[in-house]
Coordinates of C-alpha atoms in Angstrom, one line a residue:
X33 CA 0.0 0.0 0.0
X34 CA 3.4 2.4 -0.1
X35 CA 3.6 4.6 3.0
X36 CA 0.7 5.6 4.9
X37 CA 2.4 8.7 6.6
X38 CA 2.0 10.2 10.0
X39 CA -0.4 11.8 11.9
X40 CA 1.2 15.4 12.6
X41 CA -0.7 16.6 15.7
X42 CA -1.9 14.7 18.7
X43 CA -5.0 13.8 19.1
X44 CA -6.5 16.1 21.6
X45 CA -4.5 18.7 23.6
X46 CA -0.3 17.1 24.0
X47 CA 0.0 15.7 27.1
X48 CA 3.3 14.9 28.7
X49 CA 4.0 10.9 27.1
X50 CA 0.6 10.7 25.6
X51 CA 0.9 12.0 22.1
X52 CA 0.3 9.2 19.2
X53 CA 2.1 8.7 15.9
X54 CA 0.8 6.2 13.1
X55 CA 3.6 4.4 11.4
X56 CA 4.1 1.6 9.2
X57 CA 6.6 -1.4 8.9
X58 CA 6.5 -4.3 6.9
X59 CA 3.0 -4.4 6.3
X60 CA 1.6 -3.4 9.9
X61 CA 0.3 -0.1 10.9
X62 CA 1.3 0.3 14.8
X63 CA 1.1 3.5 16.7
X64 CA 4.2 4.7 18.7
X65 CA 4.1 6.5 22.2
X66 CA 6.2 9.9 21.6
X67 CA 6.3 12.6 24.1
X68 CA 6.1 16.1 24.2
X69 CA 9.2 17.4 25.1
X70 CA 8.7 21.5 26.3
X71 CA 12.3 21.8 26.4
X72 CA 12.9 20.9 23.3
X73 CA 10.1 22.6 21.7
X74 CA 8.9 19.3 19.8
X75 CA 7.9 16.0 19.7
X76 CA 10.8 13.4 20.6
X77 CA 10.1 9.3 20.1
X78 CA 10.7 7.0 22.5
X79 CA 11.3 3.8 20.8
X80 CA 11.4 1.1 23.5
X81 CA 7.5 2.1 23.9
X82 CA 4.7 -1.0 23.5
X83 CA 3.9 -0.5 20.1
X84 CA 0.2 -1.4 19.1
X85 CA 0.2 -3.4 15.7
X86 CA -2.6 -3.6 13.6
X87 CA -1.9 -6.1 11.2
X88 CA -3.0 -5.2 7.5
X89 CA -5.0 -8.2 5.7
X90 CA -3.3 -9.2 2.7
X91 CA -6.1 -8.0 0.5
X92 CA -5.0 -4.7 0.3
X93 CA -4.5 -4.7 -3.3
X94 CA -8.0 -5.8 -3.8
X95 CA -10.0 -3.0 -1.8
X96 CA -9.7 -4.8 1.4
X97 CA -11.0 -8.9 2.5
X98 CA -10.5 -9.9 -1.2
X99 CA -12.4 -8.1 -3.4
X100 CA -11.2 -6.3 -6.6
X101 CA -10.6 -3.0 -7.2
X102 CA -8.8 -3.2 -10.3
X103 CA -11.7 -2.5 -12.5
X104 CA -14.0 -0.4 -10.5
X105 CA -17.4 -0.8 -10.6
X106 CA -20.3 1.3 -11.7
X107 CA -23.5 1.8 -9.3
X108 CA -25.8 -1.0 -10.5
X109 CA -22.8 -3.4 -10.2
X110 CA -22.3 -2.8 -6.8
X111 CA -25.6 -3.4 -6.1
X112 CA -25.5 -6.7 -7.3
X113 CA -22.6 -7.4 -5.2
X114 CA -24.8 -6.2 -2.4
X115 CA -27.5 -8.6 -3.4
X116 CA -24.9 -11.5 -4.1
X117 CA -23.5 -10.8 -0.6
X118 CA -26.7 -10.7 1.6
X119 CA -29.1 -13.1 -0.4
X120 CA -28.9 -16.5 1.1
X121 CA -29.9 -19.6 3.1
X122 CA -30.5 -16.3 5.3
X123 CA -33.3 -15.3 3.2
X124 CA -35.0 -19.1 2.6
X125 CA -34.9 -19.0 6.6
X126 CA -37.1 -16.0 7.0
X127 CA -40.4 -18.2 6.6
X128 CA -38.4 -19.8 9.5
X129 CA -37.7 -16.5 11.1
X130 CA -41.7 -15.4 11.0
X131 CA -43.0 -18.4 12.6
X132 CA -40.9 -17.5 15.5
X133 CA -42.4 -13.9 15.6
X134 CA -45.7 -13.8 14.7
X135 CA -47.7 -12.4 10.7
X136 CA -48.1 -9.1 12.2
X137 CA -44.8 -8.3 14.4
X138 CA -42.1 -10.1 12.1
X139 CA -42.9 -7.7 9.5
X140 CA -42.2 -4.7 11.5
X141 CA -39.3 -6.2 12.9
X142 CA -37.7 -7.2 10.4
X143 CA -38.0 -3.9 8.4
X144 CA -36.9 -2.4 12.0
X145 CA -33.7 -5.0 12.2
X146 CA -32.9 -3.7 8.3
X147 CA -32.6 0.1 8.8
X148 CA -30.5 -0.4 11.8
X149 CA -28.4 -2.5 10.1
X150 CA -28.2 -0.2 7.5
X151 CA -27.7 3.0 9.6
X152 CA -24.6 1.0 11.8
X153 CA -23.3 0.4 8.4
X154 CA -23.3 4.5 7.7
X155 CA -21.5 4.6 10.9
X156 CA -19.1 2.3 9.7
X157 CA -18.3 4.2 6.7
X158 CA -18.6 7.8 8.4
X159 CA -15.7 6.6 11.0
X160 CA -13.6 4.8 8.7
X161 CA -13.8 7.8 6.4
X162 CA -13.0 10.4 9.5
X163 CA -9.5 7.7 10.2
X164 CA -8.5 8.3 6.7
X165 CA -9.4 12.0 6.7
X166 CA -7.0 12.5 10.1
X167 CA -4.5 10.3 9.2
X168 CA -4.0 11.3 6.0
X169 CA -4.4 7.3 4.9
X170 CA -3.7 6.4 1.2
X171 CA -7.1 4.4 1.1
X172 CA -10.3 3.6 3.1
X173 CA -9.8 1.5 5.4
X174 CA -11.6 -2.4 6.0
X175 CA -14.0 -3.5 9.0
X176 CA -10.8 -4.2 11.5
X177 CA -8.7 -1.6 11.1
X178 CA -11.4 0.9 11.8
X179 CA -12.5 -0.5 15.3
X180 CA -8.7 -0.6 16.2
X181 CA -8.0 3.2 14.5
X182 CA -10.7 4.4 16.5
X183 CA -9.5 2.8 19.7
X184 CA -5.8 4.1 19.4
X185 CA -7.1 7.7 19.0
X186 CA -9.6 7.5 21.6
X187 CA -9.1 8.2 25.5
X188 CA -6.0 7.1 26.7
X189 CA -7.6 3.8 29.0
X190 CA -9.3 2.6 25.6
X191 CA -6.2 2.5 23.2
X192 CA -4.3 -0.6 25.0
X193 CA -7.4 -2.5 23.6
X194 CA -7.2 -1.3 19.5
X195 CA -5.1 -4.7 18.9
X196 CA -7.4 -6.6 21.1
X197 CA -10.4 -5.7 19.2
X198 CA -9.2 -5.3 15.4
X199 CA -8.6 -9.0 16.3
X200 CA -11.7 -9.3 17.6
X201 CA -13.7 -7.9 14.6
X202 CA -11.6 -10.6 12.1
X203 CA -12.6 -13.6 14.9
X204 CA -16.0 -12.3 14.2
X205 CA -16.1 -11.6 10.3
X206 CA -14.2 -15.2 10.1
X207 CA -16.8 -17.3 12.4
X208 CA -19.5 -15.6 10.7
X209 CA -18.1 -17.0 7.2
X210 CA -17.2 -20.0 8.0
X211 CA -20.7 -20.6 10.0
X212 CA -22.4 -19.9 6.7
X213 CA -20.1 -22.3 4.9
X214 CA -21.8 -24.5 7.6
X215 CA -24.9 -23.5 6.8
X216 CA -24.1 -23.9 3.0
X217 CA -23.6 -28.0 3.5
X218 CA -26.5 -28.4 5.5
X219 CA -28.8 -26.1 3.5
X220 CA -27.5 -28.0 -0.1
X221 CA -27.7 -31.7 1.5
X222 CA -31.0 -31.2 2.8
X223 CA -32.3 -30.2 -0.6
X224 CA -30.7 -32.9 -2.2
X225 CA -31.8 -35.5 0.0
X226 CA -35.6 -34.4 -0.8
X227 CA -34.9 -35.0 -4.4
X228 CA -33.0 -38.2 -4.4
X229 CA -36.0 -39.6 -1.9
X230 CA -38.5 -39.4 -4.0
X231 CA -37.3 -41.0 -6.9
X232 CA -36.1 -44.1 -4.4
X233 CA -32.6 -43.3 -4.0
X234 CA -33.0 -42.8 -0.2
X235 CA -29.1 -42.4 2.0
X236 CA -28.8 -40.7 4.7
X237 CA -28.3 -36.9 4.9
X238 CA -24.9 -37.1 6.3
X239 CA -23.7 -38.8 3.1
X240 CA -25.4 -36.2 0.8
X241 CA -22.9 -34.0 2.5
X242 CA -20.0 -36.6 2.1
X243 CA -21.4 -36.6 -1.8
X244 CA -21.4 -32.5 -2.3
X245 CA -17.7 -32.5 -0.6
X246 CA -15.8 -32.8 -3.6
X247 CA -17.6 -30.0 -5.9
X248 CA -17.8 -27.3 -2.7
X249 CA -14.3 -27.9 -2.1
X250 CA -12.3 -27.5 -5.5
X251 CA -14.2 -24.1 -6.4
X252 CA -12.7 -23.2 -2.9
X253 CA -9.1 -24.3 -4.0
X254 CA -9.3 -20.8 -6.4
X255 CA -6.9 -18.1 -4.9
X256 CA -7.6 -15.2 -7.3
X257 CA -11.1 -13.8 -6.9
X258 CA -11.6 -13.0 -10.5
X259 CA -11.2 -16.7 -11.5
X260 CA -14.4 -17.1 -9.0
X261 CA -16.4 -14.0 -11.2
X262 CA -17.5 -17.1 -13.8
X263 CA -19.2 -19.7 -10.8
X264 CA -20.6 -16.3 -9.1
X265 CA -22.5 -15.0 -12.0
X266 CA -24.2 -18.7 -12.8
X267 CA -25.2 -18.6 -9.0
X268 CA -26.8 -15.3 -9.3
X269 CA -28.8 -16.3 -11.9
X270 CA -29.8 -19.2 -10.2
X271 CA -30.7 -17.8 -7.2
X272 CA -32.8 -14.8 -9.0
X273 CA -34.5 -17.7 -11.0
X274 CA -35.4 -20.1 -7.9
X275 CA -36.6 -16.6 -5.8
X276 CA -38.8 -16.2 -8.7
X277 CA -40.4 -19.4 -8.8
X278 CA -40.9 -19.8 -5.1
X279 CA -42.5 -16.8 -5.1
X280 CA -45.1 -18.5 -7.4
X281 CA -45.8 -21.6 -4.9
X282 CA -45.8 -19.1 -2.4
X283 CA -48.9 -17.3 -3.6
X284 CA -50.9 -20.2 -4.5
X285 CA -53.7 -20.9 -2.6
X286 CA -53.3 -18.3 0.3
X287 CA -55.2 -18.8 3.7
X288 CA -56.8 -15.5 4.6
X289 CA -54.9 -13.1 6.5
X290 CA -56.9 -12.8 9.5
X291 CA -56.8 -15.5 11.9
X292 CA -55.2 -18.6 10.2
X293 CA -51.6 -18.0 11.9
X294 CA -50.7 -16.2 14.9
X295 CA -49.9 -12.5 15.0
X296 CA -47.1 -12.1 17.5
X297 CA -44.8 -15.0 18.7
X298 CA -44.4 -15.8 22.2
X299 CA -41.3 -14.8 24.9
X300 CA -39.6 -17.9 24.0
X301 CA -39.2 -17.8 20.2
X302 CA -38.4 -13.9 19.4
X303 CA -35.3 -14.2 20.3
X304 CA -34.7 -17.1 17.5
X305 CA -36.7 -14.7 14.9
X306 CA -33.9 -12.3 16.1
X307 CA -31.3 -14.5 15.5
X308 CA -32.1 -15.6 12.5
X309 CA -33.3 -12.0 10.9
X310 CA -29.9 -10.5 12.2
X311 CA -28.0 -13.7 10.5
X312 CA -29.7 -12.5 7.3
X313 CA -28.6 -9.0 7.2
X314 CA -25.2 -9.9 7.5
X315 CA -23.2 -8.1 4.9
X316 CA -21.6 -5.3 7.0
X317 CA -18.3 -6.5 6.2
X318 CA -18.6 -6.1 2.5
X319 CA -19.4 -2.2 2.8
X320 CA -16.0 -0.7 2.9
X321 CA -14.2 -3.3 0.3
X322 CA -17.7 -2.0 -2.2
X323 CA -17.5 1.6 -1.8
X324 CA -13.8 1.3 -2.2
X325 CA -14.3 -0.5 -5.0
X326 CA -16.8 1.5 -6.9
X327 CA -15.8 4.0 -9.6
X328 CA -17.4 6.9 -7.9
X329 CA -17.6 5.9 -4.1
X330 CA -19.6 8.8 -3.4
X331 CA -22.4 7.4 -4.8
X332 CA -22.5 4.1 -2.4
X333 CA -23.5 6.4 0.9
X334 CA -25.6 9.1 -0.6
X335 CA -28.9 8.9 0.1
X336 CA -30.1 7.3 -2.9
X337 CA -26.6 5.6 -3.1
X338 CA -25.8 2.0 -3.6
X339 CA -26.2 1.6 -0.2
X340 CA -29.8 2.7 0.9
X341 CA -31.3 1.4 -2.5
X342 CA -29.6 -1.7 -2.5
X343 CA -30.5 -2.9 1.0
X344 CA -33.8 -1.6 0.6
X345 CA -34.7 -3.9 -2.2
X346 CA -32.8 -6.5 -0.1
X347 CA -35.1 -5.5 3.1
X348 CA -38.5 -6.2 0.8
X349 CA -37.2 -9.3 -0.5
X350 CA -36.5 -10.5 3.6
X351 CA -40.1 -9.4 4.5
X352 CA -41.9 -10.5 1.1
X353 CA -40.0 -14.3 1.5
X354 CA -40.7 -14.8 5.1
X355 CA -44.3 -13.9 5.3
X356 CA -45.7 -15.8 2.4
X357 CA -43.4 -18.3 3.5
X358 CA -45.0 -18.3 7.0
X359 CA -48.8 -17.0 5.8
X360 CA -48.7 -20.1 2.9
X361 CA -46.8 -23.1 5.0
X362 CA -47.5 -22.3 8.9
X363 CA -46.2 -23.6 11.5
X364 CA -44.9 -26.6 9.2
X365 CA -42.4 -24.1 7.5
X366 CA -39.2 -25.3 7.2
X367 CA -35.5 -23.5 7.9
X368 CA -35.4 -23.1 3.9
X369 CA -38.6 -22.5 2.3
X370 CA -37.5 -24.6 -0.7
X371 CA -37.4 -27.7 1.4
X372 CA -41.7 -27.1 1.8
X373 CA -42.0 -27.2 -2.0
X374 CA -43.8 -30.4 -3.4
X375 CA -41.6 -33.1 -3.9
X376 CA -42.7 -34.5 -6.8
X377 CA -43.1 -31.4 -8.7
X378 CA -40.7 -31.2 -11.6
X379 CA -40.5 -27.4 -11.5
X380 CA -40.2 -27.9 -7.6
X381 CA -37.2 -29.9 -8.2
X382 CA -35.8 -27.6 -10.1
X383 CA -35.7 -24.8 -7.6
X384 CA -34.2 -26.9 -5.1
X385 CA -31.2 -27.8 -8.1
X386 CA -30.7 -24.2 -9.1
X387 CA -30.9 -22.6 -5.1
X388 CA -28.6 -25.2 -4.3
X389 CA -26.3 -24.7 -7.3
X390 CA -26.4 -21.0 -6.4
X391 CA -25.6 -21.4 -3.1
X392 CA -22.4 -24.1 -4.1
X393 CA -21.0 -21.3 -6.0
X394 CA -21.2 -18.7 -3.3
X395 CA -19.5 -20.8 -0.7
X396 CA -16.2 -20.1 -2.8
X397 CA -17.0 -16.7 -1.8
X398 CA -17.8 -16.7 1.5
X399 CA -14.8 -19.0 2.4
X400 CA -12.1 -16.7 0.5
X401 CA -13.3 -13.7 2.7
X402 CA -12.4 -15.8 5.9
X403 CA -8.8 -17.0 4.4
X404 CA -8.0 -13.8 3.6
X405 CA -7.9 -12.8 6.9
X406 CA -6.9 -15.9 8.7
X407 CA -3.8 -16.8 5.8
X408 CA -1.0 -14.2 6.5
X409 CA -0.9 -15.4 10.4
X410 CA -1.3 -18.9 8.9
X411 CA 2.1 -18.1 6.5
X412 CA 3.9 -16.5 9.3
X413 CA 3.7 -19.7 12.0
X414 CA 4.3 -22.5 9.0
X415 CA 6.1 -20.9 6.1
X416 CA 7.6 -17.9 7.7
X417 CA 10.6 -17.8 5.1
X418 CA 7.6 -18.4 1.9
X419 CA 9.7 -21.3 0.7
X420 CA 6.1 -23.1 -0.3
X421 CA 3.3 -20.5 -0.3
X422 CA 1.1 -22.4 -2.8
X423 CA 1.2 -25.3 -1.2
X424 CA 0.8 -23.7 2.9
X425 CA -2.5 -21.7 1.0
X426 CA -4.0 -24.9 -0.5
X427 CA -3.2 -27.2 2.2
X428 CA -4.7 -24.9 4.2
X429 CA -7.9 -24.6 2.6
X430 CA -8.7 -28.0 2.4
X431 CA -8.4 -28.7 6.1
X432 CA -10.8 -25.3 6.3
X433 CA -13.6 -26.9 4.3
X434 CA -13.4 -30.3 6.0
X435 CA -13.5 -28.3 9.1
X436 CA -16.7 -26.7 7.6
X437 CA -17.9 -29.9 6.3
X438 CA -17.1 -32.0 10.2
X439 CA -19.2 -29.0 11.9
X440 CA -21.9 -29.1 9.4
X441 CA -22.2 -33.3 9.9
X442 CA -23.3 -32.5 13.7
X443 CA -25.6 -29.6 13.2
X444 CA -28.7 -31.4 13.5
X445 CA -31.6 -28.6 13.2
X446 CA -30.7 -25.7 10.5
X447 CA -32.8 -22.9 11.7
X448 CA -31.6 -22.9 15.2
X449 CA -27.6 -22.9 14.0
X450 CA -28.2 -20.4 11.5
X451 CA -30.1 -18.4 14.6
X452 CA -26.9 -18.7 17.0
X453 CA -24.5 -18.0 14.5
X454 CA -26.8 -14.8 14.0
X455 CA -27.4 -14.2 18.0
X456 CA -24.0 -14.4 18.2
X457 CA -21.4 -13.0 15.5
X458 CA -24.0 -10.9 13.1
X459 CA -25.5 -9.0 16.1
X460 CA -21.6 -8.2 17.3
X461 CA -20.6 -7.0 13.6
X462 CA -24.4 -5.5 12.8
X463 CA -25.1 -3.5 16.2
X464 CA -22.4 -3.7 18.4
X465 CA -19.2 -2.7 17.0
X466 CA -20.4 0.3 14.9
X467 CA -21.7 2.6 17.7
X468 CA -19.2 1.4 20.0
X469 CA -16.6 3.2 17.6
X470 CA -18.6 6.1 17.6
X471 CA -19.2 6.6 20.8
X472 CA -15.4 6.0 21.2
X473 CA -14.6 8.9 18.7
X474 CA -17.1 11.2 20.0
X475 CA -15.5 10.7 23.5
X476 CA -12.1 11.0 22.6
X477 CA -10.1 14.0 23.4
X478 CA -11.2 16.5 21.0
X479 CA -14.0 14.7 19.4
X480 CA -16.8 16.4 17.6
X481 CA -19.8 14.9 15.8
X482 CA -22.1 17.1 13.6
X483 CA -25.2 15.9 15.8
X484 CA -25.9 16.9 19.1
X485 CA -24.2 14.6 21.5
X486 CA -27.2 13.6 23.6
X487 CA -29.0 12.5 20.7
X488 CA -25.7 10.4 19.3
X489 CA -25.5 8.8 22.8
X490 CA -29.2 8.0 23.3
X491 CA -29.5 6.2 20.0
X492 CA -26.2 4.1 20.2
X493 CA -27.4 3.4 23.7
X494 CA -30.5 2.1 21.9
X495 CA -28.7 0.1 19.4
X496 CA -26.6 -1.6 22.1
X497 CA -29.3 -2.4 24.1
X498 CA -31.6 -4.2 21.6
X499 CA -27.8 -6.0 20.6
X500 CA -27.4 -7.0 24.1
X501 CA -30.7 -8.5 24.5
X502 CA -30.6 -10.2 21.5
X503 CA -27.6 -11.9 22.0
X504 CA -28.5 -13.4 25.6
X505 CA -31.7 -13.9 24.4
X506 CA -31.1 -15.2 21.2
X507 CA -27.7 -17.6 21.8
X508 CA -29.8 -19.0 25.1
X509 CA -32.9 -20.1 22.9
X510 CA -30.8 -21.0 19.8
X511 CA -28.5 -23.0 21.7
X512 CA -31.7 -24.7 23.7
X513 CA -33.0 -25.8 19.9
X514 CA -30.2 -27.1 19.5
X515 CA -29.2 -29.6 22.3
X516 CA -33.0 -30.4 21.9
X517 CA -32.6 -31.5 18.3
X518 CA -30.0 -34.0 19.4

C-alpha cells in the first residue's frame, strides 16, 4: 500500500507521554508513544515504547477482504454485489424467522432490524472515512482496522485494547463466514436429500454431504477472486430464478390473513426470529471493500446511493419471502422455504437444483473472505521464510472446508444454527461494534460529531441495548433448539 504517513498533531491537547504517531513497517500499521518534550520545543520518540500493531490483511491490493478494485465498478454493479452478498440460506430461513415472531410483528421487525443494520453500516463508513481524513491514509480503510483506529485515537484507558479488538472484529467476520459455509452444507444436502428420496434413491443426509464435498471444495481451491467472477455469475442467476419461482408456490392458494396464523410469537421464540433475521442481514463487512471498490464511491452512501437502494430492495425481498413463507406453510415451515415445496413437482425440483447450485458457487465466496484474513498469520507460523506458499495456502484450505464440512455433519436442526450463528457473530458485527466506535470517537479527546451529543448517545445506547438483548436472548434459545434437536 506504499507509505501511509504520519499523523502530525496529537490527538487532543499534547500531554506529557501521551501523544500518538501512526507508522508503518513491513505491512503493519502500529502506533508509537512519543512525548512532548517543552524543552525541546517538539515531539521526541521513544522507541522502547509497546507499540500497538494492527496487522494489515493481505487484501489490500483488492480494496480490502478480497475483493477487486482493479476494474472499478459502476452503481448497479455494486448493487449486485450487495445482493450477491446478503441473499442466502439467510433469506430461505425468513419463513423460519416469521414463525418465531408472529404475521403481524415479524414484519415490522424485520423492516426495524434492516434500517439499523443499515444505519450502523453509515457509521461504519462515516468513522472509517474520519480515520482516513485524520491520518492522512492512502485508502479507506476495512472493517478491523477501523475498530482498532478508532481505539488508538480515543481516550488514553481505551487504546491498550485497539489490537485486542481489530482481532476481535476478524474472529467475528471469520466465524460468521465460515458458520455460513456451515450453513451452506446443511442447506444444499437437505435439498438434495428431498430429491433423491422421491425417486427411491433414499441415504442418509450425512452422506449427501459426504457426496457435495468434492464440488464445494475445489471451487474453494481458487486463490484469485476473479477466476471465482464465472461460478458467481451462474449462481446469481440461479438464485434470482429459484426466488422467482418460489414466489409463485408461495402465492398459490393463500389462507386468509386474518386468523389462520398467529400475529405475535411468544417470549420464547423472538429471540430465535432475532437470531435468524440478524443472520440474514449480515453483509456489513462487505461495505468498505464496495464503496472502495466502486468508480465513484460517493455514490455508495448518498442517500439514494448503492447503499440505501440496495438494502432496501434486499429489506423487501427479507419481508416478502418470510411472510408468504409463514402465511402459505405455517407452523410446518421449514428452515429453507424450498425444502416445503412439493416433492414430486418437476419445477419444484428444479428450484431446489438451481438454489442449491447458487448457493455451491457462493460458498467459494464466503470462504475466500475468511482465508484472507486468517492466511498471512497462517504463513507467518508455518512458512515464515515463503519457501512453499502455494502449497501452505491450498493445504490450508482443504483442512478449512473439511473443518466446515465436520461442523456441518453435527448440526442437526438448520434454523436454530443459522439463529446462533446470527445471535452471536452478526449481532456483534451488525449493532455492536459500529456505535461502540462512535461513541469512542465522540469521547475521545477533542471529538466532535455534527449531531448533538445527547441524541448520538441516546441512540447508540438504543442500538446496544436491543444487541445486548438479542444476543443473551437469542444464543440461550438458539442454543436450547439445538441440544433439543440431538
Amino acid at each position: 500500500m506504499g507509505e501511509i504517513g504520519k499523523l502530525d498533531r496529537a490527538v487532543g491537547a499534547p500531554e506529557p507521554g501521551e501523544v500518538i504517531q501512526l507508522q508503518e513497517s513491513n505491512g503493519l500499521v502500529g502506533f508509537v508513544n512519543v512525548s512532548f518534550d517543552a524543552d525541546a520545543g517538539g515531539l521526541s520518540d521513544h522507541r522502547p515504547a509497546k507499540v500497538v500493531e494492527l496487522e494489515r490483511v493481505d487484501a489490500a491490493p483488492h480494496g480490502g477482504h478480497g475483493l477487486q478494485a482493479d476494474h472499478p465498478t459502476s452503481y448497479l454493479e455494486t448493487i449486485m454485489h450487495i445482493f450477491k452478498g446478503n441473499v442466502g440460506p439467510g433469506m430461505y430461513a425468513m419463513g423460519d424467522a416469521f414463525r418465531n415472531g408472529g404475521l403481524l410483528l415479524s414484519p415490522i421487525l424485520t423492516i426495524f432490524l434492516g434500517i439499523i443494520s443499515v444505519h450502523s453500516e453509515h457509521i461504519l463508513l462515516n468513522c472509517a472515512g474520519k480515520m482516513r481524513r485524520e491520518l492522512k491514509l492512502e485508502a479507506m480503510p476495512d472493517f478491523a482496522e477501523t475498530v482498532g483506529l478508532c481505539f488508538a485515537h480515543g481516550h488514553v484507558p481505551l487504546r491498550r485494547w485497539s489490537r485486542t479488538l481489530h482481532a476481535a472484529v476478524n474472529f467475528f467476520i471469520c466465524v460468521t463466514q465460515l458458520g455460513l459455509c456451515c450453513v451452506y452444507f446443511v442447506f444444499i444436502s437437505s435439498n438434495m436429500k428431498q430429491i433423491y428420496d422421491y425417486y427411491g434413491v433414499v441415504f442418509d443426509v450425512h452422506l449427501h454431504m459426504l457426496i457435495i464435498l468434492l464440488p464445494t471444495m475445489l471451487p474453494a481451491l481458487i486463490t484469485n477472486l476473479k477466476y471465482l467472477a464465472w461460478f458467481m455469475t451462474v449462481g446469481n442467476t440461479c438464485m434470482v430464478l429459484g426466488i422467482g419461482i418460489t414466489y409463485y408456490y408461495a402465492v398459490q392458494d393463500l389462507p386468509p390473513l386474518v386468523g389462520s396464523r398467529p400475529l405475535v410469537g411468544s417470549w420464547h421464540t423472538l429471540p430465535l426470529f432475532f437470531g435468524t433475521a440478524i443472520f440474514a442481514f449480515e453483509g456489513i463487512a462487505l461495505v468498505l471493500p464496495l464503496k472502495n471498490a466502486m468508480r465513484k464511491p460517493r455514490d455508495f452512501s448518498r442517500p439514494l446511493g448503492v447503499l440505501n437502494m440496495g438494502m432496501t430492495v434486499v429489506t423487501l425481498l427479507f419481508t416478502t419471502t418470510g411472510f408468504l413463507g409463514y402465511l402459505k406453510w405455517g407452523d410446518t415451515v421449514q428452515g429453507s422455504l424450498t425444502l416445503n415445496l412439493p416433492e414430486g413437482d418437476l419445477l419444484a425440483q428444479s428450484v431446489k437444483v438451481m438454489i442449491s447450485t447458487g448457493i455451491l458457487f457462493g460458498y467459494a465466496l464466503q470462504f475466500f473472505i475468511a482465508i484472507q484474513i486468517m492466511l498471512p498469520a497462517v504463513r507467518r507460523r508455518f512458512d515464515p521464510h515463503q519457501r512453499h506458499p502455494v502449497r501452505v495456502e491450498l493445504l490450508f484450505r482443504v483442512l478449512m472446508v473439511l473443518l466446515t464440512f465436520v461442523i456441518a455433519e453435527g448440526v442437526p436442526n438448520l434454523g436454530a444454527f443459522i439463529s446462533l450463528i446470527g445471535a452471536l457473530c452478526s449481532t456483534a458485527l451488525a449493532l455492536i461494534f459500529p456505535p461502540v466506535i462512535e461513541l469512542t470517537l465522540l469521547a475521545a479527546p477533542g471529538g466532535a460529531l455534527e449531531r448533538p451529543v445527547g441524541v448520538v448517545w441516546a441512540k447508540n445506547g438504543l442500538i446496544l441495548l436491543i444487541a445486548s438483548i438479542g444476543v443473551v436472548t437469542g444464543t440461550y434459545e438458539s442454543m436450547q433448539a439445538l441440544i433439543n434437536s440431538f
